[in-house]
CSV table of C-alpha atoms and ligand atoms in Angstrom, one decimal:
chain,number,residue,atom,x,y,z
A,1,MET,CA,-40.3,48.0,30.6
A,2,ASN,CA,-43.0,49.6,28.1
A,3,PHE,CA,-42.2,52.5,26.5
A,4,ASN,CA,-41.7,54.6,23.3
A,5,TYR,CA,-39.0,55.5,21.9
A,6,THR,CA,-37.3,58.0,19.0
A,7,ASN,CA,-35.1,60.2,18.1
A,8,PRO,CA,-35.5,62.3,14.8
A,9,THR,CA,-32.4,64.9,15.0
A,10,MET,CA,-29.9,63.8,12.2
A,11,ILE,CA,-26.2,64.3,13.8
A,12,GLN,CA,-23.7,65.6,11.9
A,13,PHE,CA,-20.5,64.6,13.7
A,14,GLY,CA,-17.0,65.2,13.4
A,15,GLU,CA,-14.7,68.8,11.3
A,16,GLY,CA,-16.0,70.4,8.5
A,17,LYS,CA,-19.5,69.6,9.0
A,18,ILE,CA,-20.8,72.6,9.2
A,19,SER,CA,-20.7,73.1,5.4
A,20,THR,CA,-23.3,69.8,5.3
A,21,ILE,CA,-25.5,73.2,6.7
A,22,SER,CA,-26.6,74.1,3.0
A,23,THR,CA,-28.1,70.8,2.1
A,24,LEU,CA,-29.7,70.1,5.1
A,25,ILE,CA,-32.0,73.5,5.2
A,26,PRO,CA,-33.9,72.4,2.1
A,27,ALA,CA,-33.5,75.6,-0.9
A,28,GLY,CA,-35.5,78.3,-1.4
A,29,GLN,CA,-36.4,78.7,3.2
A,30,ARG,CA,-35.7,82.3,4.6
A,31,VAL,CA,-33.6,81.9,8.4
A,32,LEU,CA,-33.3,83.0,10.6
A,33,PHE,CA,-29.4,82.5,12.2
A,34,LEU,CA,-29.6,83.1,15.8
A,35,TYR,CA,-26.3,82.9,18.5
A,36,GLY,CA,-25.4,84.6,21.7
A,37,GLY,CA,-22.8,86.8,22.6
A,38,GLY,CA,-20.5,86.8,20.0
A,39,SER,CA,-17.9,83.4,20.4
A,40,ILE,CA,-18.6,82.1,17.5
A,41,LYS,CA,-17.0,85.4,15.5
A,42,LYS,CA,-13.9,85.2,17.3
A,43,ASN,CA,-13.6,80.5,16.5
A,44,GLY,CA,-14.3,80.4,12.7
A,45,VAL,CA,-17.6,79.1,13.3
A,46,TYR,CA,-18.8,82.1,12.0
A,47,ASP,CA,-17.5,82.5,8.2
A,48,GLN,CA,-18.3,78.9,8.5
A,49,VAL,CA,-21.9,79.4,8.9
A,50,VAL,CA,-22.5,82.6,7.0
A,51,ALA,CA,-20.4,79.9,3.3
A,52,ALA,CA,-22.8,77.3,4.2
A,53,LEU,CA,-26.1,79.3,4.3
A,54,SER,CA,-24.1,81.7,0.6
A,55,GLY,CA,-27.6,79.7,-0.7
A,56,HIS,CA,-30.5,81.1,1.2
A,57,GLN,CA,-31.5,84.6,2.0
A,58,TRP,CA,-31.3,84.9,6.2
A,59,PHE,CA,-30.9,87.7,8.9
A,60,GLU,CA,-28.5,87.2,11.8
A,61,PHE,CA,-30.3,87.9,15.6
A,62,SER,CA,-27.4,88.2,18.3
A,63,GLY,CA,-27.2,88.9,22.2
A,64,VAL,CA,-29.4,85.5,23.1
A,65,GLU,CA,-27.9,85.6,26.7
A,66,ALA,CA,-26.9,82.4,28.8
A,67,ASN,CA,-29.8,81.4,30.8
A,68,PRO,CA,-31.6,82.8,27.5
A,69,THR,CA,-34.4,85.8,28.4
A,70,VAL,CA,-37.8,86.2,26.9
A,71,GLU,CA,-37.6,89.4,27.2
A,72,THR,CA,-34.4,89.1,23.8
A,73,LEU,CA,-36.1,86.3,22.8
A,74,ASN,CA,-39.3,88.2,21.8
A,75,LYS,CA,-36.9,91.0,19.6
A,76,ALA,CA,-36.2,87.7,18.1
A,77,VAL,CA,-39.6,86.6,17.3
A,78,ASP,CA,-41.1,90.0,16.2
A,79,LEU,CA,-38.0,89.5,13.3
A,80,LEU,CA,-39.0,86.4,12.7
A,81,LYS,CA,-41.7,87.5,11.3
A,82,GLY,CA,-41.8,91.1,10.0
A,83,GLU,CA,-38.7,89.4,7.4
A,84,GLY,CA,-41.3,85.9,7.4
A,85,LEU,CA,-38.8,84.2,7.8
A,86,VAL,CA,-39.0,80.3,7.9
A,87,TYR,CA,-36.5,78.6,9.7
A,88,ILE,CA,-34.6,78.6,12.1
A,89,LEU,CA,-31.0,78.3,12.4
A,90,ALA,CA,-29.4,78.0,16.7
A,91,VAL,CA,-25.9,78.0,16.9
A,92,GLY,CA,-24.4,77.9,20.3
A,93,GLY,CA,-24.4,75.9,23.0
A,94,GLY,CA,-27.3,74.8,25.6
A,95,SER,CA,-28.8,78.1,26.0
A,96,VAL,CA,-29.2,79.6,21.9
A,97,ILE,CA,-30.5,76.6,20.9
A,98,ASP,CA,-33.2,76.3,23.6
A,99,GLY,CA,-34.1,80.5,23.2
A,100,ALA,CA,-34.4,78.8,18.9
A,101,LYS,CA,-36.8,76.7,20.6
A,102,TYR,CA,-38.6,79.1,22.1
A,103,ILE,CA,-38.3,81.4,18.9
A,104,ALA,CA,-39.6,78.5,17.0
A,105,ALA,CA,-43.0,77.3,19.0
A,106,ALA,CA,-43.8,81.4,19.7
A,107,ALA,CA,-43.9,82.7,15.9
A,108,CYS,CA,-46.9,80.0,15.7
A,109,TYR,CA,-48.4,81.4,18.2
A,110,ASP,CA,-50.9,83.8,19.3
A,111,GLY,CA,-50.8,84.7,22.7
A,112,ASP,CA,-47.5,85.0,24.6
A,113,GLY,CA,-45.3,83.0,24.3
A,114,TRP,CA,-44.5,82.4,28.6
A,115,ASP,CA,-47.9,80.8,28.7
A,116,PHE,CA,-45.8,77.6,27.4
A,117,LEU,CA,-43.5,77.9,29.8
A,118,GLU,CA,-46.8,79.1,32.8
A,119,GLY,CA,-47.4,75.0,31.2
A,120,LYS,CA,-51.1,76.7,29.4
A,121,CYS,CA,-51.2,76.1,26.9
A,122,GLN,CA,-49.3,73.1,24.9
A,123,VAL,CA,-47.2,74.3,22.2
A,124,LEU,CA,-49.2,72.2,18.6
A,125,LYS,CA,-47.3,74.3,15.7
A,126,ALA,CA,-43.1,75.2,15.5
A,127,LEU,CA,-41.3,75.7,12.3
A,128,PRO,CA,-37.8,74.0,11.8
A,129,ILE,CA,-34.9,74.3,13.9
A,130,GLY,CA,-31.6,73.2,12.9
A,131,ALA,CA,-28.8,73.4,15.5
A,132,VAL,CA,-24.9,73.9,15.1
A,133,LEU,CA,-23.5,73.3,18.8
A,134,THR,CA,-20.6,75.2,20.6
A,135,LEU,CA,-20.2,73.0,23.9
A,136,PRO,CA,-21.3,70.2,24.8
A,137,ALA,CA,-23.6,69.7,28.0
A,138,THR,CA,-27.2,70.3,27.7
A,139,GLY,CA,-28.2,67.4,25.4
A,140,SER,CA,-29.8,70.2,23.7
A,141,GLU,CA,-29.2,69.6,20.2
A,142,SER,CA,-31.3,66.7,19.5
A,143,ASN,CA,-34.2,66.5,22.8
A,144,PRO,CA,-37.5,68.5,22.8
A,145,ASN,CA,-36.3,70.6,26.0
A,146,ALA,CA,-35.8,74.6,26.5
A,147,VAL,CA,-35.1,76.3,29.2
A,148,ILE,CA,-36.4,79.9,29.3
A,149,THR,CA,-35.8,82.7,32.4
A,150,LYS,CA,-38.6,86.0,32.0
A,151,ALA,CA,-35.4,88.2,33.9
A,152,ALA,CA,-38.4,90.2,35.2
A,153,THR,CA,-39.4,88.3,37.0
A,154,LYS,CA,-36.2,86.1,38.0
A,155,ASP,CA,-38.7,83.0,37.2
A,156,LYS,CA,-36.8,80.1,35.4
A,157,LEU,CA,-38.9,77.3,33.4
A,158,ASP,CA,-38.8,74.6,31.3
A,159,PHE,CA,-40.7,73.2,28.1
A,160,GLY,CA,-41.0,70.2,26.1
A,161,SER,CA,-42.4,69.5,22.8
A,162,LYS,CA,-41.0,66.7,19.6
A,163,LEU,CA,-42.0,70.2,17.6
A,164,VAL,CA,-38.9,72.3,18.7
A,165,GLN,CA,-36.7,69.0,18.3
A,166,PRO,CA,-34.0,70.2,16.3
A,167,ARG,CA,-34.1,68.2,12.6
A,168,PHE,CA,-30.6,68.2,12.7
A,169,ALA,CA,-27.2,68.7,14.5
A,170,VAL,CA,-24.2,69.1,13.4
A,171,MET,CA,-20.9,68.4,16.2
A,172,ASP,CA,-17.7,69.6,15.3
A,173,PRO,CA,-15.8,68.7,18.2
A,174,THR,CA,-13.3,71.5,17.1
A,175,VAL,CA,-15.2,74.3,17.3
A,176,MET,CA,-14.6,73.2,21.0
A,177,LYS,CA,-11.0,74.3,21.0
A,178,THR,CA,-12.0,77.5,22.5
A,179,LEU,CA,-14.0,77.3,24.9
A,180,PRO,CA,-13.1,78.2,28.0
A,181,GLN,CA,-11.6,76.1,30.7
A,182,ARG,CA,-14.3,76.1,33.5
A,183,GLN,CA,-16.9,76.1,30.1
A,184,LEU,CA,-16.0,72.5,29.3
A,185,MET,CA,-16.2,71.7,33.6
A,186,ASN,CA,-19.7,72.6,33.5
A,187,GLY,CA,-20.4,70.6,30.7
A,188,ILE,CA,-18.8,67.6,32.3
A,189,VAL,CA,-20.9,68.2,34.8
A,190,ASP,CA,-23.9,68.6,33.8
A,191,ALA,CA,-23.6,66.3,31.3
A,192,TRP,CA,-23.0,64.1,34.4
A,193,VAL,CA,-25.8,64.6,36.3
A,194,HIS,CA,-28.3,63.8,33.5
A,195,ILE,CA,-27.6,60.9,33.5
A,196,CYS,CA,-27.6,60.6,37.4
A,197,GLU,CA,-31.3,61.6,37.4
A,198,GLN,CA,-31.9,58.8,35.1
A,199,TYR,CA,-29.6,57.2,36.3
A,200,VAL,CA,-29.7,57.2,40.6
A,201,THR,CA,-33.2,56.3,41.7
A,202,TYR,CA,-34.0,52.3,42.2
A,203,PRO,CA,-33.6,49.5,40.6
A,204,VAL,CA,-36.1,48.8,37.7
A,205,LYS,CA,-33.3,46.1,36.0
A,206,ALA,CA,-32.6,47.9,33.0
A,207,MET,CA,-29.0,46.5,32.5
A,208,VAL,CA,-28.9,47.9,29.4
A,209,GLN,CA,-30.2,51.3,30.0
A,210,ASP,CA,-28.0,51.0,33.3
A,211,ALA,CA,-24.2,49.9,31.4
A,212,PHE,CA,-24.8,52.7,29.4
A,213,ALA,CA,-25.3,55.0,32.4
A,214,GLU,CA,-22.5,53.6,33.8
A,215,GLY,CA,-20.5,54.0,30.7
A,216,LEU,CA,-21.4,57.4,29.9
A,217,LEU,CA,-20.6,58.1,33.6
A,218,ARG,CA,-17.6,56.4,33.3
A,219,THR,CA,-16.8,57.7,30.5
A,220,LEU,CA,-16.7,61.8,31.9
A,221,LYS,CA,-14.9,60.8,35.2
A,222,GLN,CA,-11.9,59.6,32.2
A,223,LEU,CA,-12.6,62.1,30.3
A,224,ALA,CA,-12.1,65.1,33.8
A,225,GLU,CA,-8.9,63.1,34.8
A,226,THR,CA,-6.9,63.5,31.7
A,227,ARG,CA,-7.9,67.3,31.0
A,228,ASP,CA,-5.3,68.9,31.1
A,229,ASN,CA,-3.8,67.2,27.6
A,230,GLN,CA,-7.4,67.6,25.4
A,231,ASP,CA,-6.9,67.1,22.4
A,232,ASP,CA,-9.0,66.3,19.3
A,233,THR,CA,-10.7,62.5,21.1
A,234,TRP,CA,-10.6,64.4,24.4
A,235,ARG,CA,-13.0,67.0,22.4
A,236,GLU,CA,-15.4,64.2,20.5
A,237,ASN,CA,-16.0,61.5,23.0
A,238,LEU,CA,-16.6,64.8,25.2
A,239,MET,CA,-19.5,65.8,22.7
A,240,TRP,CA,-21.0,62.9,22.6
A,241,ALA,CA,-21.1,61.7,25.6
A,242,ALA,CA,-23.0,65.0,26.2
A,243,ASN,CA,-25.5,64.6,23.8
A,244,GLN,CA,-25.8,60.9,24.3
A,245,ALA,CA,-26.1,62.3,28.1
A,246,LEU,CA,-29.6,63.2,27.3
A,247,ASN,CA,-31.5,62.2,24.0
A,248,GLY,CA,-34.0,60.5,25.6
A,249,LEU,CA,-32.1,57.0,25.5
A,250,ILE,CA,-30.6,56.2,28.6
A,251,SER,CA,-34.4,56.8,30.3
A,252,ALA,CA,-36.9,54.8,28.2
A,253,GLY,CA,-37.9,53.1,30.4
A,254,VAL,CA,-36.5,53.6,33.3
A,255,PRO,CA,-36.9,55.9,36.8
A,256,SER,CA,-35.9,59.8,36.7
A,257,ASP,CA,-35.0,62.3,39.1
A,258,TRP,CA,-34.7,65.4,38.0
A,259,ALA,CA,-35.0,67.4,41.4
A,260,THR,CA,-32.0,68.5,42.1
A,261,HIS,CA,-32.9,70.7,38.4
A,262,VAL,CA,-35.8,71.6,39.9
A,263,LEU,CA,-33.9,73.2,42.7
A,264,GLY,CA,-30.6,74.0,41.3
A,265,HIS,CA,-33.1,76.4,38.8
A,266,GLU,CA,-33.8,78.5,41.3
A,267,LEU,CA,-30.5,79.1,42.0
A,268,THR,CA,-29.1,80.3,38.7
A,269,ALA,CA,-32.9,82.0,38.7
A,270,LEU,CA,-32.2,83.9,42.3
A,271,TYR,CA,-28.3,84.0,42.2
A,272,GLY,CA,-27.0,84.0,38.6
A,273,VAL,CA,-25.5,80.5,38.9
A,274,ASP,CA,-24.3,78.7,36.7
A,275,HIS,CA,-26.6,76.1,35.4
A,276,ALA,CA,-24.2,73.2,35.8
A,277,ARG,CA,-23.1,75.3,39.1
A,278,SER,CA,-26.8,74.9,40.8
A,279,LEU,CA,-26.0,71.0,40.5
A,280,SER,CA,-22.8,70.6,42.1
A,281,ILE,CA,-24.0,73.0,44.6
A,282,VAL,CA,-27.7,70.5,45.5
A,283,GLN,CA,-26.8,67.5,44.2
A,284,PRO,CA,-24.6,65.7,47.0
A,285,TRP,CA,-27.3,67.4,50.0
A,286,LEU,CA,-29.8,65.9,47.8
A,287,PHE,CA,-28.4,63.1,47.7
A,288,ARG,CA,-27.5,62.7,51.5
A,289,HIS,CA,-31.0,63.3,52.1
A,290,GLU,CA,-32.6,61.1,49.9
A,291,ILE,CA,-30.1,58.0,51.1
A,292,GLU,CA,-32.6,56.0,52.3
A,293,LYS,CA,-34.3,55.5,48.7
A,294,LYS,CA,-31.5,55.3,46.6
A,295,ARG,CA,-29.1,53.3,48.6
A,296,ALA,CA,-29.0,50.7,45.6
A,297,LYS,CA,-28.3,53.0,43.1
A,298,LEU,CA,-25.6,54.6,45.1
A,299,GLU,CA,-24.0,51.9,46.3
A,300,GLN,CA,-24.4,50.4,42.5
A,301,MET,CA,-22.7,53.7,41.7
A,302,GLY,CA,-20.4,53.8,44.0
A,303,ARG,CA,-18.7,49.8,42.8
A,304,ASN,CA,-20.0,50.5,39.5
A,305,VAL,CA,-18.3,53.7,38.1
A,306,PHE,CA,-16.3,54.8,40.8
A,307,ALA,CA,-14.8,51.3,41.6
A,308,LEU,CA,-15.2,51.3,45.3
A,309,ASP,CA,-14.7,48.2,47.9
A,310,VAL,CA,-18.1,47.5,49.1
A,311,GLY,CA,-19.3,48.2,52.7
A,312,ASP,CA,-22.3,48.4,54.2
A,313,ASP,CA,-21.6,53.0,54.4
A,314,LEU,CA,-20.9,52.5,50.1
A,315,ALA,CA,-23.7,54.5,49.2
A,316,GLU,CA,-22.3,57.5,51.8
A,317,ARG,CA,-18.7,57.1,50.4
A,318,THR,CA,-20.7,57.2,46.7
A,319,ILE,CA,-22.1,60.0,47.5
A,320,ASP,CA,-18.3,61.2,49.8
A,321,ALA,CA,-16.6,60.6,46.7
A,322,ILE,CA,-19.3,61.7,44.0
A,323,GLU,CA,-18.7,65.5,46.0
A,324,ALA,CA,-14.9,65.2,45.7
A,325,PHE,CA,-14.9,64.4,41.7
A,326,TYR,CA,-16.6,68.3,41.7
A,327,GLN,CA,-14.1,69.2,44.1
A,328,SER,CA,-11.4,68.4,41.5
A,329,LEU,CA,-12.9,70.0,38.9
A,330,GLU,CA,-13.5,73.0,41.4
A,331,MET,CA,-17.0,73.6,40.7
A,332,GLU,CA,-18.9,74.8,44.2
A,333,THR,CA,-20.3,72.3,46.8
A,334,GLN,CA,-22.1,74.7,48.7
A,335,LEU,CA,-23.6,77.8,47.8
A,336,SER,CA,-21.5,80.9,49.5
A,337,ASP,CA,-21.9,84.0,47.4
A,338,TYR,CA,-25.9,84.8,47.9
A,339,GLY,CA,-25.9,88.9,49.5
A,340,THR,CA,-28.0,88.7,52.6
A,341,ASP,CA,-28.3,85.9,55.7
A,342,LYS,CA,-28.7,82.5,55.2
A,343,ALA,CA,-32.2,82.2,56.7
A,344,THR,CA,-33.6,85.0,53.4
A,345,ALA,CA,-31.4,83.4,51.1
A,346,VAL,CA,-33.2,79.8,52.3
A,347,ASP,CA,-37.0,81.8,52.6
A,348,ALA,CA,-35.8,83.1,49.2
A,349,LEU,CA,-35.5,79.9,47.1
A,350,MET,CA,-38.5,78.4,49.1
A,351,ALA,CA,-40.6,81.5,47.5
A,352,GLN,CA,-39.4,80.6,43.9
A,353,LEU,CA,-40.8,77.0,44.7
A,354,LYS,CA,-44.2,77.8,45.4
A,355,ALA,CA,-44.7,80.8,43.6
A,356,HIS,CA,-43.2,77.8,40.4
A,357,GLY,CA,-45.6,75.1,41.7
A,358,ARG,CA,-43.5,72.8,42.9
A,359,ASP,CA,-44.3,70.5,45.5
A,360,ASN,CA,-43.4,67.3,45.0
A,361,LEU,CA,-39.6,66.6,44.0
A,362,GLY,CA,-38.0,62.9,43.2
A,363,GLU,CA,-38.7,59.5,41.1
A,364,HIS,CA,-41.5,59.1,43.8
A,365,GLN,CA,-42.8,61.6,44.4
A,366,SER,CA,-42.0,62.0,48.5
A,367,ILE,CA,-39.7,65.7,48.4
A,368,ASP,CA,-42.1,67.9,50.0
A,369,GLU,CA,-41.8,71.7,50.9
A,370,ALA,CA,-40.0,70.5,54.5
A,371,GLY,CA,-38.0,68.0,52.1
A,372,MET,CA,-36.7,71.0,49.7
A,373,ARG,CA,-35.9,73.3,52.7
A,374,SER,CA,-34.0,70.5,54.3
A,375,ILE,CA,-32.0,70.1,50.9
A,376,PHE,CA,-31.7,73.8,50.9
A,377,GLU,CA,-31.1,74.8,54.3
A,378,LEU,CA,-27.1,72.7,53.9
A,379,ALA,CA,-26.8,73.4,50.2
A,380,VAL,CA,-26.7,77.7,51.2
A,381,ALA,CA,-24.0,77.9,53.6
B,401,NZQ,O1,-23.2,84.0,24.0
B,401,NZQ,P1,-21.6,83.5,23.4
B,401,NZQ,O2,-21.0,84.4,23.2
B,401,NZQ,O3,-21.3,82.1,22.4
B,401,NZQ,O4,-20.3,82.4,24.3
B,401,NZQ,C1,-21.4,81.1,25.3
B,401,NZQ,C2,-22.0,81.5,26.9
B,401,NZQ,O5,-21.2,82.7,27.0
B,401,NZQ,C3,-19.9,80.9,25.8
B,401,NZQ,N1,-19.7,79.8,24.8
B,401,NZQ,C4,-20.8,78.8,23.5
B,401,NZQ,N2,-19.7,78.1,23.4
B,401,NZQ,C5,-18.1,78.6,22.9
B,401,NZQ,C6,-18.2,79.5,23.4
B,401,NZQ,N3,-16.8,80.5,24.3
B,401,NZQ,C7,-16.3,80.5,23.7
B,401,NZQ,N4,-16.2,79.4,22.8
B,401,NZQ,C8,-17.5,78.3,22.7
B,401,NZQ,N5,-17.2,77.6,21.4
B,401,NZQ,O6,-20.5,79.6,26.9
B,401,NZQ,C9,-20.8,80.6,27.5
B,401,NZQ,C10,-22.5,80.1,27.5
B,401,NZQ,O7,-23.0,79.5,27.2
B,401,NZQ,P2,-25.0,78.7,27.0
B,401,NZQ,O8,-24.8,78.2,25.5
B,401,NZQ,O9,-25.4,79.7,27.9
B,401,NZQ,O10,-24.0,77.3,28.5
B,401,NZQ,P3,-24.9,76.2,28.1
B,401,NZQ,O11,-25.0,75.1,27.0
B,401,NZQ,O12,-24.3,75.1,29.7
B,401,NZQ,O13,-26.5,75.8,28.3
B,401,NZQ,C11,-26.7,76.0,29.7
B,401,NZQ,C12,-28.7,76.3,29.2
B,401,NZQ,O14,-29.1,75.5,28.8
B,401,NZQ,C13,-30.6,74.9,30.0
B,401,NZQ,C14,-29.7,75.6,31.3
B,401,NZQ,O15,-30.7,75.5,32.1
B,401,NZQ,C15,-29.5,76.8,30.7
B,401,NZQ,O16,-30.2,77.6,30.6
B,401,NZQ,N6,-29.9,73.1,29.9
B,401,NZQ,C16,-31.4,73.1,29.0
B,401,NZQ,C17,-31.0,71.9,29.0
B,401,NZQ,C18,-32.1,71.2,27.3
B,401,NZQ,N7,-32.6,72.4,26.4
B,401,NZQ,O17,-32.0,70.0,27.7
B,401,NZQ,C19,-31.2,71.3,30.1
B,401,NZQ,C20,-29.8,71.3,30.1
B,401,NZQ,O18,-30.2,71.0,32.2
B,401,NZQ,C21,-30.1,73.3,31.2
B,401,NZQ,O19,-30.8,72.7,32.4
B,402,ZN,ZN1,-28.8,70.4,33.2
């Protein structure tokens, strides 16, 4: 093991913590209050934020979409610059928080902010961000990553910089009460796949990271199984588990994969599939394709997460158990809604990957173009 680890985001966890924003944002800072389609106006979050901002000058920008687009976010950059705003408060799920990260970097850059997504330049400066999380899933509230879409070209790309990681994250699980079941299940599966991306690779005898990952997976499984009995502790545990799944802790010092995410993002970009559902569609097939490289960790997951009996086909049964888990949550495990014939869809997905320079994926960088095509051939119904 050889790694650096720091997570500088201050977490304010629990009911009523939205009020702490008043002191967490330094006095005198002019604030951009960023949010999505308006769910926060129906569950009291908007009013709590407004009350907490009463000592600050602030302007709001709403309408950040699920899978946020650069077209919309650039309008927020214009507002921010025009009004001389210097602090961004993102209130929403991963989309709003990711959008804030783009705005924070683009506002301090003379060129086109899309350059960060295309890797043409690094973020050298960014405005500070605070987050109020309303949907546990992505971990964006305390990580440095953002995924942004250019609607005009259907490009969904990511960038990361410690400079855009939120300074603080308010996590009040009571705000989850208005989440539709579909979004809650999306959250469980997105967090689950984040853990898998950092755990289902190959063994490196990292006992702490493996134990954390398995504990989080068992927690998510249990939350899924008890989804019909949601109470305060159910919400608290899901919000904390999804955060811990992607905050840098379990990936420290171990190999990671992320191929499921790279392939999944193209399903979202082309066919509008929810992020988590793109993952449940890709991952079982990717695991089957990569089974020999991942066999040892799949067996370990089968034993320690699903309590399966040992045997020669344990890795195969673990993948089947993962697939059944997704299906039990009414997540698709194949893409069936794509409006063309299958060959055209696979070609379109492959063209996207090529355009985005995705050559070799996976923990061994060994999923080449032919491998990606094989996985899509399986994942597209
Ligand atoms: O826009 P509003 O009205 O707020 O409604 C949202 C949206 O329609 C709604 N919602 C959120 N909180 C709610 C609520 N509805 C009722 N009550 C509440 N309390 O939920 C819908 C989905 O929101 P969104 O933010 O899009 O979901 P999620 O948190 O799953 O974020 C998905 C985005 O994050 C990216 C994805 O690619 C996608 O663009 N990711 C970001 C990552 C990161 N930054 O580390 C990692 C992930 O792998 C992922 O790629
Ligand atoms: Zn994800």
